[in-house]
mmCIF file of C-alpha atoms in Angstrom:
data_model
loop_
_atom_site.group_PDB
_atom_site.id
_atom_site.type_symbol
_atom_site.label_atom_id
_atom_site.label_comp_id
_atom_site.label_asym_id
_atom_site.label_seq_id
_atom_site.Cartn_x
_atom_site.Cartn_y
_atom_site.Cartn_z
ATOM 1 C CA THR A 1 -3.656 14.483 14.198
ATOM 2 C CA PRO A 2 -4.203 17.808 12.412
ATOM 3 C CA TYR A 3 -4.832 17.737 8.659
ATOM 4 C CA PRO A 4 -1.363 18.545 7.167
ATOM 5 C CA PRO A 5 -2.405 21.518 4.984
ATOM 6 C CA GLY A 6 -4.347 22.959 7.949
ATOM 7 C CA GLY A 7 -8.042 23.495 8.494
ATOM 8 C CA ASP A 8 -10.671 20.786 8.609
ATOM 9 C CA MET A 9 -10.230 17.481 6.845
ATOM 10 C CA PRO A 10 -12.116 17.667 3.534
ATOM 11 C CA ASP A 11 -15.430 15.754 3.504
ATOM 12 C CA PRO A 12 -14.419 13.511 0.547
ATOM 13 C CA TYR A 13 -11.674 12.054 2.774
ATOM 14 C CA LYS A 14 -14.375 10.832 5.143
ATOM 15 C CA ARG A 15 -16.491 9.222 2.408
ATOM 16 C CA MET A 16 -13.956 7.356 0.283
ATOM 17 C CA MET A 17 -15.073 4.018 -1.052
ATOM 18 C CA ASP A 18 -12.881 0.935 -0.931
ATOM 19 C CA PRO A 19 -10.176 1.453 -3.560
ATOM 20 C CA TYR A 20 -9.997 -2.156 -4.768
ATOM 21 C CA VAL A 21 -13.754 -2.612 -5.197
ATOM 22 C CA SER A 22 -13.896 0.751 -6.968
ATOM 23 C CA LEU A 23 -11.057 -0.247 -9.310
ATOM 24 C CA MET A 24 -12.824 -3.520 -10.092
ATOM 25 C CA ALA A 25 -15.843 -1.501 -11.247
ATOM 26 C CA ALA A 26 -13.538 0.471 -13.562
ATOM 27 C CA ALA A 27 -11.852 -2.727 -14.772
ATOM 28 C CA ALA A 28 -15.218 -4.217 -15.716
ATOM 29 C CA VAL A 29 -15.979 -1.437 -18.193
ATOM 30 C CA THR A 30 -12.503 -0.786 -19.641
ATOM 31 C CA THR A 31 -9.852 -2.892 -21.347
ATOM 32 C CA THR A 32 -6.656 -0.823 -21.524
ATOM 33 C CA LEU A 33 -6.946 1.751 -18.739
ATOM 34 C CA LYS A 34 -4.285 1.274 -16.024
ATOM 35 C CA LEU A 35 -5.896 0.975 -12.604
ATOM 36 C CA GLY A 36 -4.103 2.596 -9.692
ATOM 37 C CA THR A 37 -4.754 3.605 -6.141
ATOM 38 C CA GLY A 38 -3.928 7.172 -5.141
ATOM 39 C CA ILE A 39 -2.512 6.212 -1.783
ATOM 40 C CA ALA A 40 -3.816 2.936 -0.409
ATOM 41 C CA LEU A 41 -2.698 2.594 3.189
ATOM 42 C CA LEU A 42 -1.301 -0.940 2.988
ATOM 43 C CA LEU A 43 -0.333 -0.850 6.669
ATOM 44 C CA GLU A 44 -3.930 -0.388 7.780
ATOM 45 C CA ARG A 45 -5.131 -3.723 6.370
ATOM 46 C CA GLU A 46 -4.220 -7.319 7.094
ATOM 47 C CA LEU A 47 -1.325 -8.355 4.819
ATOM 48 C CA PHE A 48 -2.569 -11.694 3.410
ATOM 49 C CA SER A 49 -6.150 -10.618 2.769
ATOM 50 C CA GLN A 50 -5.044 -7.411 1.085
ATOM 51 C CA ALA A 51 -2.457 -9.214 -1.064
ATOM 52 C CA LYS A 52 -5.132 -11.674 -2.208
ATOM 53 C CA THR A 53 -7.464 -8.783 -3.051
ATOM 54 C CA ILE A 54 -4.724 -7.064 -5.072
ATOM 55 C CA ALA A 55 -3.734 -10.302 -6.844
ATOM 56 C CA THR A 56 -7.375 -11.035 -7.673
ATOM 57 C CA LEU A 57 -7.911 -7.502 -9.002
ATOM 58 C CA ASP A 58 -4.766 -7.805 -11.118
ATOM 59 C CA ARG A 59 -5.943 -11.127 -12.616
ATOM 60 C CA LEU A 60 -9.503 -9.935 -13.257
ATOM 61 C CA SER A 61 -8.244 -6.691 -14.844
ATOM 62 C CA ASN A 62 -5.795 -8.537 -17.105
ATOM 63 C CA GLY A 63 -2.707 -7.220 -15.313
ATOM 64 C CA ARG A 64 -3.514 -3.505 -15.199
ATOM 65 C CA VAL A 65 -3.047 -2.704 -11.487
ATOM 66 C CA ILE A 66 -0.604 -0.156 -10.045
ATOM 67 C CA ILE A 67 -0.438 0.263 -6.273
ATOM 68 C CA GLY A 68 0.015 3.785 -4.987
ATOM 69 C CA THR A 69 0.773 3.631 -1.274
ATOM 70 C CA GLY A 70 2.166 5.673 1.590
ATOM 71 C CA VAL A 71 2.659 5.596 5.338
ATOM 72 C CA GLY A 72 -0.245 7.904 6.125
ATOM 73 C CA TRP A 73 -0.245 11.075 8.180
ATOM 74 C CA ASN A 74 -2.932 10.368 10.785
ATOM 75 C CA GLU A 75 -1.401 8.723 13.851
ATOM 76 C CA GLU A 76 -4.740 7.968 15.528
ATOM 77 C CA GLU A 77 -6.100 6.286 12.399
ATOM 78 C CA PHE A 78 -2.895 4.253 12.094
ATOM 79 C CA THR A 79 -2.809 3.080 15.716
ATOM 80 C CA ASN A 80 -6.492 2.149 15.621
ATOM 81 C CA ALA A 81 -5.960 -0.015 12.526
ATOM 82 C CA THR A 82 -2.693 -1.844 13.217
ATOM 83 C CA HIS A 83 -0.371 -3.134 15.919
ATOM 84 C CA LEU A 84 2.661 -1.841 13.990
ATOM 85 C CA PRO A 85 4.618 0.985 15.668
ATOM 86 C CA TRP A 86 3.885 4.483 14.314
ATOM 87 C CA GLN A 87 7.519 5.526 14.795
ATOM 88 C CA ARG A 88 8.672 2.681 12.507
ATOM 89 C CA ARG A 89 5.995 3.026 9.823
ATOM 90 C CA TYR A 90 8.489 3.526 6.981
ATOM 91 C CA LEU A 91 10.222 0.246 7.838
ATOM 92 C CA ALA A 92 6.813 -1.400 8.286
ATOM 93 C CA LEU A 93 5.682 -0.270 4.835
ATOM 94 C CA LYS A 94 8.943 -1.358 3.231
ATOM 95 C CA GLU A 95 8.619 -4.817 4.793
ATOM 96 C CA THR A 96 4.922 -5.022 3.882
ATOM 97 C CA VAL A 97 5.701 -4.298 0.224
ATOM 98 C CA LEU A 98 8.639 -6.730 0.170
ATOM 99 C CA ALA A 99 6.554 -9.449 1.870
ATOM 100 C CA GLN A 100 3.705 -8.832 -0.584
ATOM 101 C CA ARG A 101 6.143 -9.213 -3.489
ATOM 102 C CA GLU A 102 7.211 -12.585 -2.062
ATOM 103 C CA LEU A 103 3.568 -13.651 -1.822
ATOM 104 C CA PHE A 104 3.087 -12.639 -5.448
ATOM 105 C CA LYS A 105 6.031 -14.545 -6.913
ATOM 106 C CA ALA A 106 7.235 -17.413 -4.691
ATOM 107 C CA GLU A 107 5.814 -20.940 -4.811
ATOM 108 C CA ALA A 108 5.934 -21.216 -1.002
ATOM 109 C CA PRO A 109 6.397 -17.588 0.067
ATOM 110 C CA GLU A 110 7.902 -16.680 3.404
ATOM 111 C CA PHE A 111 9.223 -13.446 4.849
ATOM 112 C CA HIS A 112 11.346 -12.728 7.895
ATOM 113 C CA GLY A 113 11.793 -9.034 8.655
ATOM 114 C CA GLU A 114 11.980 -7.025 11.850
ATOM 115 C CA LEU A 115 8.256 -6.216 11.903
ATOM 116 C CA ILE A 116 6.700 -8.574 9.332
ATOM 117 C CA ASP A 117 7.453 -12.252 9.812
ATOM 118 C CA PHE A 118 5.839 -15.415 8.467
ATOM 119 C CA ASP A 119 6.904 -18.957 7.607
ATOM 120 C CA PRO A 120 6.148 -20.582 4.213
ATOM 121 C CA VAL A 121 2.485 -20.297 3.227
ATOM 122 C CA TRP A 122 0.229 -21.186 0.314
ATOM 123 C CA PHE A 123 -0.723 -18.122 -1.658
ATOM 124 C CA ASP A 124 -2.840 -18.190 -4.791
ATOM 125 C CA PRO A 125 -3.966 -16.797 -7.107
ATOM 126 C CA LYS A 126 -0.847 -14.959 -8.180
ATOM 127 C CA PRO A 127 -1.244 -11.643 -10.030
ATOM 128 C CA LEU A 128 -0.918 -11.720 -13.816
ATOM 129 C CA GLN A 129 2.001 -9.292 -13.648
ATOM 130 C CA ALA A 130 5.061 -11.505 -13.122
ATOM 131 C CA ASP A 131 6.362 -9.839 -9.943
ATOM 132 C CA GLY A 132 3.045 -8.298 -8.999
ATOM 133 C CA PRO A 133 1.793 -4.777 -9.579
ATOM 134 C CA LYS A 134 4.287 -1.916 -9.492
ATOM 135 C CA VAL A 135 4.354 0.041 -6.232
ATOM 136 C CA VAL A 136 4.501 3.834 -6.366
ATOM 137 C CA LEU A 137 5.300 5.466 -3.029
ATOM 138 C CA GLY A 138 3.371 8.637 -2.241
ATOM 139 C CA VAL A 139 5.464 10.502 0.311
ATOM 140 C CA MET A 140 6.995 13.863 1.093
ATOM 141 C CA GLY A 141 10.238 15.035 2.599
ATOM 142 C CA PRO A 142 13.759 13.610 2.507
ATOM 143 C CA LEU A 143 12.937 10.404 4.426
ATOM 144 C CA GLY A 144 10.021 9.560 2.150
ATOM 145 C CA VAL A 145 11.986 10.267 -1.031
ATOM 146 C CA LYS A 146 14.871 8.130 0.279
ATOM 147 C CA HIS A 147 12.502 5.194 0.770
ATOM 148 C CA ALA A 148 10.924 5.669 -2.651
ATOM 149 C CA ALA A 149 14.377 5.554 -4.249
ATOM 150 C CA GLN A 150 15.473 2.501 -2.245
ATOM 151 C CA TRP A 151 12.618 0.035 -2.694
ATOM 152 C CA ALA A 152 9.600 1.422 -4.552
ATOM 153 C CA ASP A 153 9.018 1.273 -8.309
ATOM 154 C CA GLY A 154 8.190 4.978 -8.443
ATOM 155 C CA TRP A 155 7.542 8.141 -6.451
ATOM 156 C CA MET A 156 4.370 10.220 -6.139
ATOM 157 C CA PRO A 157 5.210 13.628 -4.575
ATOM 158 C CA VAL A 158 2.125 14.135 -2.393
ATOM 159 C CA ASP A 159 3.237 17.459 -0.921
ATOM 160 C CA VAL A 160 2.530 19.036 -4.309
ATOM 161 C CA ALA A 161 -1.101 17.906 -4.142
ATOM 162 C CA MET A 162 -1.554 19.008 -0.531
ATOM 163 C CA GLY A 163 -0.505 22.620 -1.036
ATOM 164 C CA ASP A 164 1.604 24.439 1.525
ATOM 165 C CA ILE A 165 2.164 22.060 4.430
ATOM 166 C CA LYS A 166 2.226 23.903 7.741
#
């Protein structure tokens, strides 16, 4: 998949560290700084493990986590990382976020969507934030903005940061 602004993918993209481990390092040396991911690709990690990582980070940081997420732009990266269908990635992300919210708040969470489906499970620890960290959707275009308005807690307009998209 070509890099959306054109040209070669910038080297820092190729060398990014894990966002949650990096945020834990920041949490360890700060007390009030909010800790957020730019765009963590929630769809490219296993749901339960990632939710536990986020909940643990939220507890250890005293409830300071904000999740910035998006659907991603690289189809090959996506299909190598998940069984979810590329053409339905917006629905997949919506269901992932809604399922994660259930894990964060319900005593015996379960979720039954079109793409994400699980029966009641044990899930602890819960995040310190009552309903879990806020989710800010980093997307561009009318479809992305529609999703941000429908189910996210905020919108991050990524097309501004990427320059002129070709």
